[in-house]
Amino acid sequence: MTVEPLEPAEPEVLVPAADSEEAAAREWLENVYQGDHVRQLSVRSIVTGMLIGGVMSISNLYVGLKTGWGLGVTITACIVAYAVFKALEAIVPRYRNDPFTVLENYTMSSAASAAAYMSSAGLVSALPALYMATGRQLLWWEIMSWLGAVSVLGVFMAIPLKRQLINIDKLPFPSGIATAETLKSMHTAGDEAMDKARSLMWAAVGGAVLAFWRDAWASVCLWAGNITGAAQAARGGKFLANLAFPGEFPLFPGGLGHKLLKNLTIGFEGSLIMIAAGAIMGIRVGVSLLIGAAIYYGVLAPILISREIVEPGYRSIVGWTLWPATAMMVTSGLLAFAFRWRTVLRAFSGLGAMFGSKPRGDDALAHVEVPGSWFVVGTLVSGTACVLLGHFCFGITWWMGILAVLVTFVLSIVAARATGETDVTPVGAMGKITQLMYGFIAPTSITTNLMTASITAGASAHSADLLTDLKSGYLLGGNPRKQTISQLFGVLAGTLVCVPVYLIVAQPSKLGTEELPAPAAKVWQGVAEMIAQTFGGDQRQPDANVPGSKPAPASAPSIPSKAQTPQLSAEPAKPAAKEKKTLNQSAMIAMAIGAVIGILLTLAEEFSPPGARKWIPSVTGLGIAGVIPAFNSISMFLGALVAWVLSKVSPAMAEKYVVPVSSGLIAGESLMAVAILLWQEAPGLYTELHHFVSALF
């Protein structure tokens, strides 16, 4: 799920209102289009977009592995770029005489969003799920190649959809409208934009300081105290080290609070990331997270521990709560998608319009729109790359890979139209459809299930992202060819920056722990294993034809089956078998209940009056609460509560500052946390790099 700022009213731009498609195109060219005489695709716009997007991709990766959410970065990137170039104009005459144009800014934002959404191509879902389910750890070149091929495939699949969905159907793409409106207001009266930029920057500094104080302060103080060799300095260093910001806060003082935090994860984390993320998500999701945490960790977990079904601690508890949470989100997502059958029908009915008409010699937009040859060549090359990489890296049969690419194109059309109509890209539902399909085709291969679904999810996400950006360009009068090129540069930046950071941050020992819950990956893993049991009789095995495969790590939660014997106590063999049956039955019952709850809440949301929907719990919030520690859900609720109260007390202030300040806190703290981790891992990275260079030469 991608959380974007609330969209403002549609900007007052001239939109074609003619009867025929050709007349509408000419009217747009005459009254809106300015891509030929206003600078758009420039070196500075591309470089700025790649830099900002690369930085934000690190933040999105970290937050995605912590919360399962991806945070929208497009408007944030626009504000940051505007502030940077305004500052340069004040001190550099060259920039003062050649200011950063609104079209350059929107082109920059397209590259930035493509880079920042690289985590959606599999870094927070399919790839960590592959490790947790099979133990397979991918090499850097495998990840880069795979993500690059999947993301580029999504970019080129958006090309034939643009004219139909944006020019002809005029779908709103609300985030695209919001970006266009923001850019117009910034470049006409930029005082408010500068205020937002300053608040974002100060919040980022505050988040970075907190992360340093919590994660690095003690080490730095001890190092500074010991470097002189003097006993007094060492004592001073130890004293200062004790002043580090705590990493956790028990809900209650004393032993009770620490016991609840250790055994049930009930308390608070010494972090502002979750609070800031909750402020962006909104009060409905925040309350749903709190309710879910109370049910999973406050009610169910103590019962499960008392009956010795699970052990105290996050890993053991989430190994059980994962199943009702996953079932709830899967049934809800698929049912909600089914209710959008009209969207699906329109998507397929528009397929003939996209490819049925031959280009006419008098096509007014021929020199502006992306030519069909780009789609044919780009899709053929990137699709072939997906098939080959899937076969040689993951053991996916070649015909299954081709089928996955073809299905991805069809589902990308549906996802793009859903994004245009509702501003929500159903990436999860698209991935689950592919997983279900391959549950029939290859029921015992978890690797095939996960990686074919990652093609669908990753390509759909990038396709919808480009179309949202193209909507902004359509309203601002930009050139879609230039914007498509900028999107490809963004994919390059995201791949080069995000993959090395992922390899360092997503350490196998941390995946699936309180420190790095990877909730989206747990859901993907859960669905794959659930399908393997349902369709394949749970005849799961490491994919022997895949290089590097090995049994799943013991810490990775897996669906209980008759072949598993949980080692929860030193009971004799016969009682242990009885306990195994209890675990299996309880998990299956919980999954059924979760599925029913997901269906009922989705039906209630679909058929309830509009005013009553805000009182219906969010299925996403309830589900995610079951795969992250309780202290994360509590923190996100607090952030949502603060933002909601502020919106009631001062709506103008909330609208102006909630998103920039929250985005700044998330970016500052996550980037500093990653920087500290890189510093801690520097010796090992140097050794690995030395071995790599030695092997080459």
XYZ file of C-alpha atoms in Angstrom:
697
model
C 0.000 0.000 0.000
C 1.270 3.449 -0.871
C 0.313 6.330 1.359
C 0.090 9.650 -0.462
C -0.968 13.049 0.865
C -4.624 13.916 0.511
C -5.223 15.382 -2.893
C -6.450 18.996 -3.208
C -9.170 20.061 -5.589
C -8.463 19.588 -9.268
C -6.368 22.484 -10.609
C -7.900 24.949 -12.992
C -6.152 23.954 -16.175
C -7.528 23.889 -19.661
C -8.686 20.354 -20.351
C -9.894 19.361 -23.800
C -13.657 19.375 -24.095
C -14.115 18.703 -27.796
C -16.335 16.033 -29.322
C -13.741 14.029 -31.220
C -10.449 12.592 -30.050
C -8.532 14.426 -32.775
C -10.137 17.785 -31.995
C -9.468 17.292 -28.287
C -5.825 16.518 -29.035
C -5.423 19.674 -31.097
C -7.103 21.773 -28.424
C -4.707 20.384 -25.796
C -1.739 21.123 -28.034
C -2.850 24.703 -28.612
C -3.948 25.621 -25.090
C -2.077 23.409 -22.609
C 1.027 21.879 -24.160
C 4.255 23.776 -23.548
C 6.781 20.987 -23.749
C 8.509 22.316 -26.871
C 9.320 25.813 -25.621
C 9.771 25.282 -21.847
C 12.800 23.392 -20.554
C 11.781 19.940 -19.279
C 14.252 17.080 -19.739
C 17.541 18.582 -18.595
C 20.685 17.228 -17.015
C 19.920 19.025 -13.762
C 16.356 17.701 -13.570
C 17.466 14.108 -14.195
C 20.456 14.262 -11.831
C 18.371 15.924 -9.107
C 15.614 13.335 -9.509
C 18.087 10.461 -9.360
C 19.779 11.870 -6.254
C 16.578 12.673 -4.355
C 14.936 9.441 -5.462
C 17.994 7.412 -4.509
C 17.994 8.889 -1.019
C 14.245 8.424 -0.630
C 14.525 4.831 -1.870
C 16.705 4.078 1.162
C 14.118 5.623 3.442
C 11.250 3.767 1.762
C 13.161 0.494 1.952
C 13.814 0.884 5.671
C 10.248 1.941 6.448
C 8.848 -0.826 4.235
C 10.825 -3.488 6.084
C 9.622 -2.024 9.380
C 5.959 -1.344 8.638
C 4.973 -2.931 5.319
C 3.882 0.466 3.975
C 5.429 2.459 1.136
C 5.256 6.221 1.618
C 4.567 8.510 -1.320
C 7.572 10.676 -2.157
C 6.511 12.595 -5.265
C 5.303 15.795 -3.608
C 8.104 15.641 -1.035
C 10.648 15.435 -3.870
C 9.025 18.415 -5.610
C 9.250 20.522 -2.443
C 12.872 19.557 -1.789
C 13.952 20.241 -5.380
C 12.141 23.588 -5.414
C 13.850 24.644 -2.168
C 17.281 23.561 -3.408
C 17.059 25.480 -6.664
C 15.553 28.524 -4.974
C 18.549 28.573 -2.666
C 20.895 28.209 -5.647
C 19.147 31.074 -7.441
C 19.843 33.302 -4.453
C 23.606 32.693 -4.525
C 24.463 31.603 -8.086
C 23.795 34.134 -10.883
C 23.587 31.395 -13.503
C 20.598 29.782 -11.797
C 19.037 33.178 -11.147
C 19.075 33.875 -14.878
C 17.936 30.347 -15.744
C 15.442 29.283 -13.039
C 14.241 25.741 -12.449
C 11.018 25.426 -14.470
C 7.799 23.760 -13.426
C 8.244 21.143 -16.165
C 11.769 20.382 -14.993
C 10.418 19.904 -11.499
C 7.705 17.504 -12.588
C 10.189 15.573 -14.747
C 12.508 15.432 -11.753
C 9.674 14.102 -9.583
C 9.023 11.296 -12.065
C 12.621 10.091 -11.800
C 12.508 10.467 -8.017
C 9.297 8.472 -7.614
C 10.561 5.682 -9.884
C 13.720 5.399 -7.787
C 11.883 5.576 -4.466
C 9.390 2.867 -5.435
C 12.094 0.283 -6.151
C 11.198 -1.325 -2.830
C 7.755 -2.088 -4.313
C 9.400 -4.211 -6.996
C 10.178 -6.878 -4.424
C 12.708 -5.619 -1.892
C 10.196 -5.527 0.959
C 8.014 -8.418 -0.204
C 9.038 -11.214 -2.574
C 12.800 -11.245 -1.978
C 12.790 -11.346 1.845
C 9.854 -13.773 1.660
C 11.984 -16.025 -0.546
C 14.667 -16.129 2.129
C 12.258 -16.688 5.011
C 10.482 -19.495 3.146
C 13.400 -21.301 1.475
C 16.593 -19.902 2.990
C 17.704 -18.669 -0.443
C 20.008 -15.626 -0.228
C 20.400 -13.853 -3.564
C 23.606 -12.317 -4.869
C 23.796 -8.593 -5.600
C 23.823 -9.035 -9.382
C 20.788 -11.339 -9.230
C 18.765 -8.759 -7.295
C 19.869 -5.838 -9.476
C 19.134 -7.696 -12.695
C 15.760 -8.942 -11.511
C 14.516 -5.631 -10.107
C 15.774 -3.716 -13.128
C 14.045 -6.067 -15.589
C 10.745 -6.087 -13.666
C 10.695 -2.302 -13.185
C 11.578 -1.491 -16.799
C 8.881 -3.928 -17.915
C 6.361 -1.913 -15.909
C 7.507 1.367 -17.453
C 7.097 0.119 -21.018
C 3.762 -1.551 -20.267
C 2.374 1.863 -19.328
C 3.019 3.285 -22.816
C -0.071 1.952 -24.654
C -2.292 2.777 -21.662
C -1.530 6.489 -21.506
C -3.639 7.829 -24.364
C -6.655 5.720 -23.500
C -6.712 6.285 -19.737
C -5.533 9.916 -19.601
C -6.294 11.579 -22.952
C -9.556 9.815 -23.808
C -11.083 8.434 -20.594
C -9.662 11.342 -18.568
C -9.347 9.295 -15.401
C -8.553 11.526 -12.430
C -5.385 9.865 -11.027
C -5.838 11.944 -7.835
C -2.178 11.919 -6.781
C -1.241 13.152 -10.242
C -3.697 16.031 -9.857
C -2.305 16.778 -6.387
C 1.246 16.898 -7.746
C 0.245 19.196 -10.611
C -1.569 21.538 -8.228
C 1.370 21.582 -5.817
C 3.829 22.365 -8.608
C 1.642 25.142 -9.982
C 1.264 26.792 -6.587
C 4.980 26.496 -5.795
C 6.152 28.003 -9.050
C 3.668 30.897 -8.936
C 3.719 31.787 -5.226
C 6.409 29.819 -3.468
C 6.320 31.231 0.085
C 4.211 28.383 1.432
C 6.359 25.850 -0.403
C 9.466 27.271 1.267
C 7.775 27.026 4.669
C 6.979 23.366 3.977
C 10.530 22.750 2.804
C 11.995 24.329 5.935
C 9.726 22.286 8.191
C 10.688 19.130 6.300
C 14.403 19.890 6.627
C 14.234 20.682 10.345
C 12.188 17.564 10.971
C 14.775 15.511 9.072
C 17.542 16.976 11.239
C 15.541 16.133 14.361
C 14.967 12.559 13.199
C 18.655 12.117 12.353
C 19.735 13.485 15.750
C 17.390 11.085 17.536
C 18.706 8.106 15.560
C 22.326 9.085 16.298
C 21.531 9.629 19.977
C 19.888 6.215 20.202
C 22.101 4.043 17.983
C 25.553 5.625 17.921
C 25.917 7.920 20.942
C 27.065 5.210 23.356
C 29.640 3.785 20.929
C 31.051 7.202 20.110
C 31.321 8.168 23.796
C 33.049 4.899 24.714
C 35.428 5.252 21.775
C 36.243 8.875 22.670
C 36.776 7.940 26.323
C 39.126 5.051 25.536
C 41.158 6.634 22.760
C 43.339 8.645 25.156
C 44.084 5.674 27.382
C 43.420 7.735 30.502
C 41.268 6.069 33.177
C 39.435 9.307 33.967
C 38.535 9.831 30.291
C 37.304 6.244 30.058
C 35.071 6.761 33.085
C 33.739 9.970 31.542
C 33.018 8.139 28.309
C 31.067 5.452 30.165
C 29.088 8.115 32.024
C 28.143 9.891 28.807
C 27.344 6.580 27.113
C 24.703 5.929 29.768
C 22.900 9.077 28.602
C 22.035 7.488 25.232
C 18.376 7.632 24.217
C 16.657 4.342 25.154
C 15.685 2.011 22.357
C 12.511 0.934 24.127
C 10.072 2.132 26.768
C 7.920 -0.293 28.776
C 4.232 0.553 28.968
C 4.316 0.263 32.773
C 7.212 0.899 35.181
C 9.024 -1.909 36.933
C 9.153 -5.609 36.210
C 5.614 -5.830 34.864
C 6.322 -3.346 32.077
C 9.562 -5.049 31.051
C 7.871 -8.460 31.089
C 5.052 -7.240 28.866
C 7.544 -5.662 26.486
C 9.761 -8.739 26.273
C 7.042 -11.388 26.142
C 4.221 -9.583 24.314
C 5.981 -6.560 22.682
C 3.544 -4.258 24.496
C 5.241 -0.916 25.068
C 6.927 1.778 23.014
C 9.932 1.873 20.698
C 12.494 4.658 21.003
C 11.741 5.892 17.496
C 9.711 8.565 15.723
C 9.426 6.713 12.406
C 6.274 4.832 13.382
C 4.689 7.909 14.933
C 5.356 9.905 11.767
C 4.100 7.075 9.544
C 0.896 6.903 11.570
C 0.364 10.636 11.121
C 0.379 10.164 7.354
C -1.784 7.031 7.391
C -4.725 8.651 9.151
C -6.837 7.980 12.219
C -8.914 5.102 10.777
C -5.869 2.984 10.016
C -4.231 4.049 13.283
C -7.187 2.966 15.403
C -7.395 -0.296 13.447
C -3.739 -0.988 14.193
C -4.325 -0.389 17.894
C -7.374 -2.682 17.936
C -5.443 -5.372 16.090
C -2.470 -5.125 18.477
C -4.799 -5.372 21.478
C -6.454 -8.510 20.074
C -3.319 -10.289 18.852
C -0.893 -9.422 21.649
C -3.182 -8.439 24.519
C -5.777 -11.220 24.269
C -4.714 -14.075 21.979
C -0.993 -14.208 22.794
C -1.423 -14.711 26.577
C -3.938 -17.496 25.884
C -1.615 -19.178 23.390
C 1.343 -18.894 25.782
C -0.650 -20.281 28.717
C -1.652 -23.292 26.607
C 1.937 -23.739 25.398
C 0.908 -23.340 21.762
C 3.507 -20.581 21.341
C 6.396 -19.354 23.427
C 6.778 -15.830 24.828
C 8.394 -13.404 22.406
C 7.660 -11.793 19.051
C 9.000 -14.489 16.724
C 6.993 -17.285 18.250
C 3.785 -15.251 18.578
C 3.934 -13.883 15.027
C 4.464 -17.420 13.738
C 0.836 -18.004 14.795
C -0.823 -14.591 14.345
C 0.569 -14.419 10.812
C -2.076 -16.850 9.563
C -5.334 -15.136 10.603
C -3.831 -11.777 9.619
C -2.809 -13.051 6.176
C -6.150 -14.745 5.569
C -7.966 -11.553 6.533
C -5.969 -9.368 4.127
C -6.079 -11.846 1.243
C -9.844 -12.419 1.341
C -10.519 -8.714 1.790
C -8.179 -7.700 -1.023
C -9.572 -10.195 -3.503
C -13.192 -9.446 -2.598
C -12.629 -5.685 -2.861
C -11.013 -6.282 -6.223
C -14.004 -8.370 -7.334
C -16.353 -5.525 -6.416
C -14.450 -3.415 -8.954
C -15.546 -5.683 -11.774
C -16.704 -2.668 -13.763
C -13.161 -1.322 -13.628
C -11.873 -4.685 -14.855
C -14.467 -4.726 -17.623
C -13.558 -1.196 -18.720
C -9.893 -2.157 -18.668
C -10.470 -5.045 -21.058
C -12.967 -3.167 -23.206
C -10.349 -0.461 -23.723
C -7.808 -3.013 -24.879
C -9.142 -2.952 -28.417
C -9.037 0.833 -28.511
C -5.378 0.789 -27.495
C -4.285 -1.525 -30.277
C -7.178 -1.575 -32.724
C -6.744 1.735 -34.518
C -3.863 2.275 -36.888
C -1.826 5.460 -36.583
C -3.175 8.120 -38.875
C -1.069 10.496 -40.872
C -2.872 13.467 -39.326
C -2.334 12.345 -35.728
C -1.780 15.647 -33.951
C 0.043 14.025 -31.029
C 2.365 11.825 -33.083
C 5.406 13.991 -32.283
C 4.530 14.182 -28.577
C 3.268 10.776 -27.463
C 5.592 7.847 -26.893
C 5.655 5.807 -30.121
C 4.353 2.252 -30.125
C 7.760 0.975 -31.195
C 9.106 1.872 -27.736
C 6.448 -0.364 -26.183
C 7.150 -3.280 -28.537
C 10.937 -3.205 -28.234
C 11.027 -2.311 -24.528
C 8.486 -4.937 -23.496
C 10.134 -7.602 -25.645
C 13.614 -6.924 -24.215
C 12.603 -6.507 -20.558
C 10.082 -9.371 -20.730
C 12.702 -11.674 -22.235
C 15.094 -10.630 -19.473
C 12.475 -11.573 -16.844
C 11.963 -14.989 -18.449
C 15.690 -15.733 -18.731
C 16.518 -14.508 -15.234
C 13.588 -16.428 -13.815
C 14.795 -19.607 -15.501
C 18.509 -19.409 -14.704
C 18.308 -17.745 -11.265
C 15.112 -19.229 -9.846
C 14.513 -22.388 -11.853
C 11.222 -21.117 -13.309
C 10.321 -23.118 -16.419
C 10.560 -20.877 -19.476
C 6.902 -21.259 -20.470
C 5.842 -20.328 -16.938
C 7.975 -17.201 -17.213
C 6.386 -16.206 -20.521
C 2.939 -16.804 -19.047
C 3.835 -14.625 -16.048
C 4.845 -11.734 -18.344
C 1.649 -12.038 -20.389
C -0.521 -12.177 -17.270
C 1.372 -9.210 -15.874
C 0.452 -7.095 -18.877
C -3.236 -7.901 -18.454
C -3.176 -7.252 -14.703
C -1.165 -4.045 -15.198
C -4.059 -2.695 -17.275
C -6.447 -3.444 -14.428
C -4.096 -1.976 -11.795
C -3.556 1.170 -13.864
C -7.273 1.802 -14.271
C -7.861 1.167 -10.569
C -5.155 3.717 -9.761
C -6.673 6.223 -12.142
C -10.137 5.864 -10.636
C -9.352 5.461 -6.921
C -5.692 6.476 -6.389
C -5.020 3.038 -4.877
C -2.808 0.625 -6.801
C -3.913 -2.921 -5.886
C -0.389 -4.306 -6.013
C -1.153 -6.825 -3.280
C -4.254 -8.137 -5.039
C -2.400 -8.399 -8.360
C 0.382 -10.394 -6.724
C -2.097 -12.668 -4.945
C -3.903 -13.429 -8.214
C -0.616 -14.564 -9.754
C 0.231 -16.562 -6.635
C -3.126 -18.324 -6.771
C -2.698 -19.051 -10.475
C 0.723 -20.603 -9.933
C -0.653 -22.494 -6.964
C -2.443 -24.631 -9.570
C 0.406 -24.642 -12.098
C 3.344 -25.298 -9.748
C 1.800 -26.105 -6.353
C 4.939 -27.339 -4.600
C 7.419 -24.686 -5.774
C 7.394 -21.736 -3.387
C 10.181 -20.063 -5.369
C 8.151 -20.085 -8.583
C 5.099 -18.859 -6.695
C 6.894 -15.896 -5.158
C 9.024 -14.768 -8.080
C 6.326 -14.935 -10.760
C 4.074 -12.894 -8.479
C 6.892 -10.380 -7.992
C 6.881 -9.764 -11.766
C 3.203 -8.855 -11.600
C 3.446 -6.732 -8.447
C 6.636 -4.894 -9.428
C 5.620 -4.152 -13.008
C 2.114 -3.068 -11.966
C 3.515 -0.685 -9.363
C 5.886 1.020 -11.815
C 3.293 1.124 -14.578
C 0.766 2.837 -12.305
C 3.456 5.182 -10.979
C 4.408 6.358 -14.472
C 0.774 6.889 -15.461
C 0.202 8.959 -12.317
C 3.191 11.103 -13.277
C 1.953 11.349 -16.872
C -1.358 12.681 -15.529
C 0.571 15.530 -13.879
C 2.367 16.165 -17.146
C -0.883 16.173 -19.108
C -2.307 18.864 -16.823
C 0.895 20.927 -16.878
C 1.480 20.601 -20.621
C 4.558 18.405 -20.530
C 6.029 16.023 -23.075
C 5.292 12.358 -22.219
C 8.301 11.057 -24.149
C 10.665 13.055 -21.981
C 8.904 11.934 -18.830
C 9.154 8.269 -19.795
C 12.892 8.726 -20.265
C 13.155 10.311 -16.819
C 11.301 7.331 -15.340
C 13.911 4.970 -16.777
C 16.697 7.047 -15.221
C 14.836 6.794 -11.914
C 14.715 3.001 -12.176
C 18.479 3.007 -12.775
C 19.107 5.194 -9.717
C 16.844 3.147 -7.482
C 18.504 -0.099 -8.540
C 22.048 1.169 -8.010
C 21.299 2.720 -4.618
C 18.637 0.511 -3.092
C 20.073 -2.948 -3.734
C 23.422 -2.481 -1.919
C 21.579 -0.927 1.030
C 19.113 -3.814 1.061
C 21.938 -6.348 1.249
C 23.318 -4.572 4.312
C 20.062 -3.698 6.081
C 18.078 -6.900 5.426
C 20.488 -9.168 7.238
C 19.218 -12.751 7.528
C 19.575 -12.705 11.317
C 17.286 -9.654 11.551
C 14.554 -10.490 9.032
C 11.345 -11.406 10.782
C 12.487 -10.079 14.163
C 11.211 -7.161 16.249
C 14.011 -5.051 14.771
C 13.026 -5.784 11.164
C 9.573 -7.442 11.058
C 9.245 -7.351 7.237
C 5.430 -7.627 7.477
C 4.792 -7.522 3.728
C 7.278 -10.351 3.217
C 5.573 -12.390 5.941
C 2.255 -12.049 4.130
C 3.809 -13.118 0.809
C 5.504 -16.046 2.513
C 2.286 -17.003 4.265
C 0.263 -16.996 1.052
C 2.879 -19.087 -0.762
C 3.002 -21.672 2.019
C -0.770 -21.666 2.414
C -1.142 -22.364 -1.308
C 1.515 -25.082 -1.137
C -0.433 -26.844 1.582
C -3.839 -26.349 -0.041
C -2.986 -27.275 -3.642
C 0.155 -29.322 -3.212
C -0.691 -31.337 -0.131
C 2.077 -29.392 1.679
C 4.722 -31.395 -0.174
C 7.018 -28.432 0.181
C 10.711 -28.786 -0.355
C 13.624 -26.491 -1.131
C 13.697 -26.000 -4.888
C 16.504 -28.351 -5.760
C 16.924 -26.934 -9.240
C 17.574 -23.452 -7.879
C 21.234 -22.658 -7.087
C 21.816 -21.787 -3.469
C 18.545 -23.144 -2.125
C 18.481 -24.637 1.333
C 15.871 -25.408 3.966
C 14.090 -22.435 5.475
C 15.751 -21.032 8.598
C 14.351 -22.237 11.864
C 13.339 -18.716 12.833
C 11.120 -18.228 9.805
C 7.452 -18.817 10.624
C 5.867 -21.497 8.487
C 2.368 -22.837 8.234
C 1.775 -25.661 10.703
C 1.383 -29.045 9.072
C 1.209 -32.678 10.000
C 4.840 -33.108 9.001
C 6.035 -30.633 11.618
C 6.600 -31.294 15.304
C 6.900 -28.068 17.328
C 9.562 -28.346 20.021
C 7.872 -26.261 22.672
C 8.457 -28.404 25.713
C 10.301 -31.484 26.871
C 7.188 -33.670 26.762
C 7.220 -37.358 25.817
C 6.620 -38.263 22.190
C 2.902 -38.971 22.505
C 1.931 -35.700 24.251
C 4.121 -33.847 21.759
C 2.061 -35.260 18.923
C -1.083 -34.088 20.690
C 0.411 -30.604 21.051
C 1.276 -30.578 17.350
C -2.357 -31.339 16.539
C -3.492 -28.503 18.821
C -1.215 -26.038 17.054
C -2.406 -27.156 13.644
C -6.089 -26.956 14.573
C -5.803 -23.587 16.301
C -3.986 -22.046 13.341
C -6.507 -23.411 10.857
C -9.435 -22.169 12.935
C -7.806 -18.754 13.267
C -7.269 -18.583 9.504
C -10.935 -19.369 8.877
C -12.043 -16.727 11.372
C -9.653 -14.176 9.858
C -10.965 -14.903 6.368
C -14.560 -14.425 7.508
C -13.709 -11.159 9.278
C -11.984 -9.868 6.147
C -15.050 -10.695 4.048
C -17.532 -9.175 6.515
C -15.589 -5.926 6.927
C -15.181 -5.584 3.171
C -18.912 -6.136 2.648
C -19.683 -3.586 5.361
C -17.394 -1.021 3.765
C -18.834 -1.639 0.332
C -22.512 -1.386 1.221
C -22.580 0.968 4.200
C -23.560 4.641 3.765
C -20.594 6.912 2.963
C -20.768 8.629 6.347
C -20.571 5.329 8.209
C -17.466 3.972 6.486
C -15.086 5.934 8.682
C -16.313 3.882 11.652
C -15.538 0.538 10.005
C -12.081 -0.782 10.954
C -9.505 -0.943 8.192
C -8.774 -4.543 7.206
C -5.262 -3.531 6.203
C -4.646 -2.025 9.629
C -6.061 -5.052 11.442
C -4.049 -7.418 9.269
C -0.727 -5.594 9.468
C -1.067 -5.449 13.265
C -0.762 -9.234 13.254
C 2.642 -9.281 11.564
C 4.440 -6.407 13.317
C 5.274 -5.979 17.025
C 2.604 -4.388 19.200
C 4.851 -1.409 19.980
C 4.906 -0.485 16.276
C 1.108 -0.467 16.093
C 0.853 1.570 19.299
C 3.310 4.168 17.979
C 1.493 4.490 14.654
C -1.797 4.973 16.486
C -0.266 7.772 18.555
C 0.968 9.499 15.394
C -2.440 9.196 13.773
C -4.085 10.533 16.928
C -1.803 13.588 17.072
C -2.450 14.399 13.396
C -6.207 13.942 13.850
C -6.339 16.212 16.893
C -4.305 18.850 15.056
C -6.669 18.645 12.078
C -9.581 19.383 14.413
C -7.841 22.214 16.297
C -6.143 23.871 13.325
C -7.055 22.381 9.934
C -4.874 24.842 8.022
C -1.794 24.028 10.096
C -2.438 20.296 9.777
C -2.796 20.511 6.008
C 0.371 22.576 5.747
C 2.710 20.734 8.110
C 1.605 17.143 8.854
C 2.945 15.584 5.657
C 6.209 17.603 5.386
C 7.118 17.184 9.061
C 6.222 13.485 9.072
C 8.148 12.889 5.845
C 11.148 14.739 7.281
C 11.162 12.720 10.491
C 10.929 9.450 8.560
C 13.651 10.421 6.095
C 16.035 11.811 8.707
C 15.788 8.948 11.172
C 15.771 6.148 8.602
C 18.713 7.565 6.657
C 20.757 8.069 9.828
C 19.884 4.542 11.005
C 21.072 3.134 7.677
C 24.225 5.296 7.775
C 25.067 3.989 11.267
C 24.537 0.436 10.092
C 26.836 1.046 7.112
C 29.468 2.447 9.476
C 29.182 -0.591 11.753
C 29.450 -2.968 8.800
C 32.303 -1.070 7.124
C 35.114 -3.518 8.086
C 33.213 -6.501 6.742
C 32.214 -4.606 3.595
C 35.839 -3.657 2.972
C 36.906 -7.294 3.311
C 34.194 -8.482 0.925
C 35.050 -5.754 -1.584
C 38.738 -6.677 -1.397
C 37.937 -10.349 -2.063
C 35.652 -9.366 -4.937
C 38.289 -7.171 -6.604
C 40.959 -9.835 -6.056
C 38.749 -12.429 -7.724
C 38.309 -10.160 -10.743
C 41.987 -9.381 -11.225
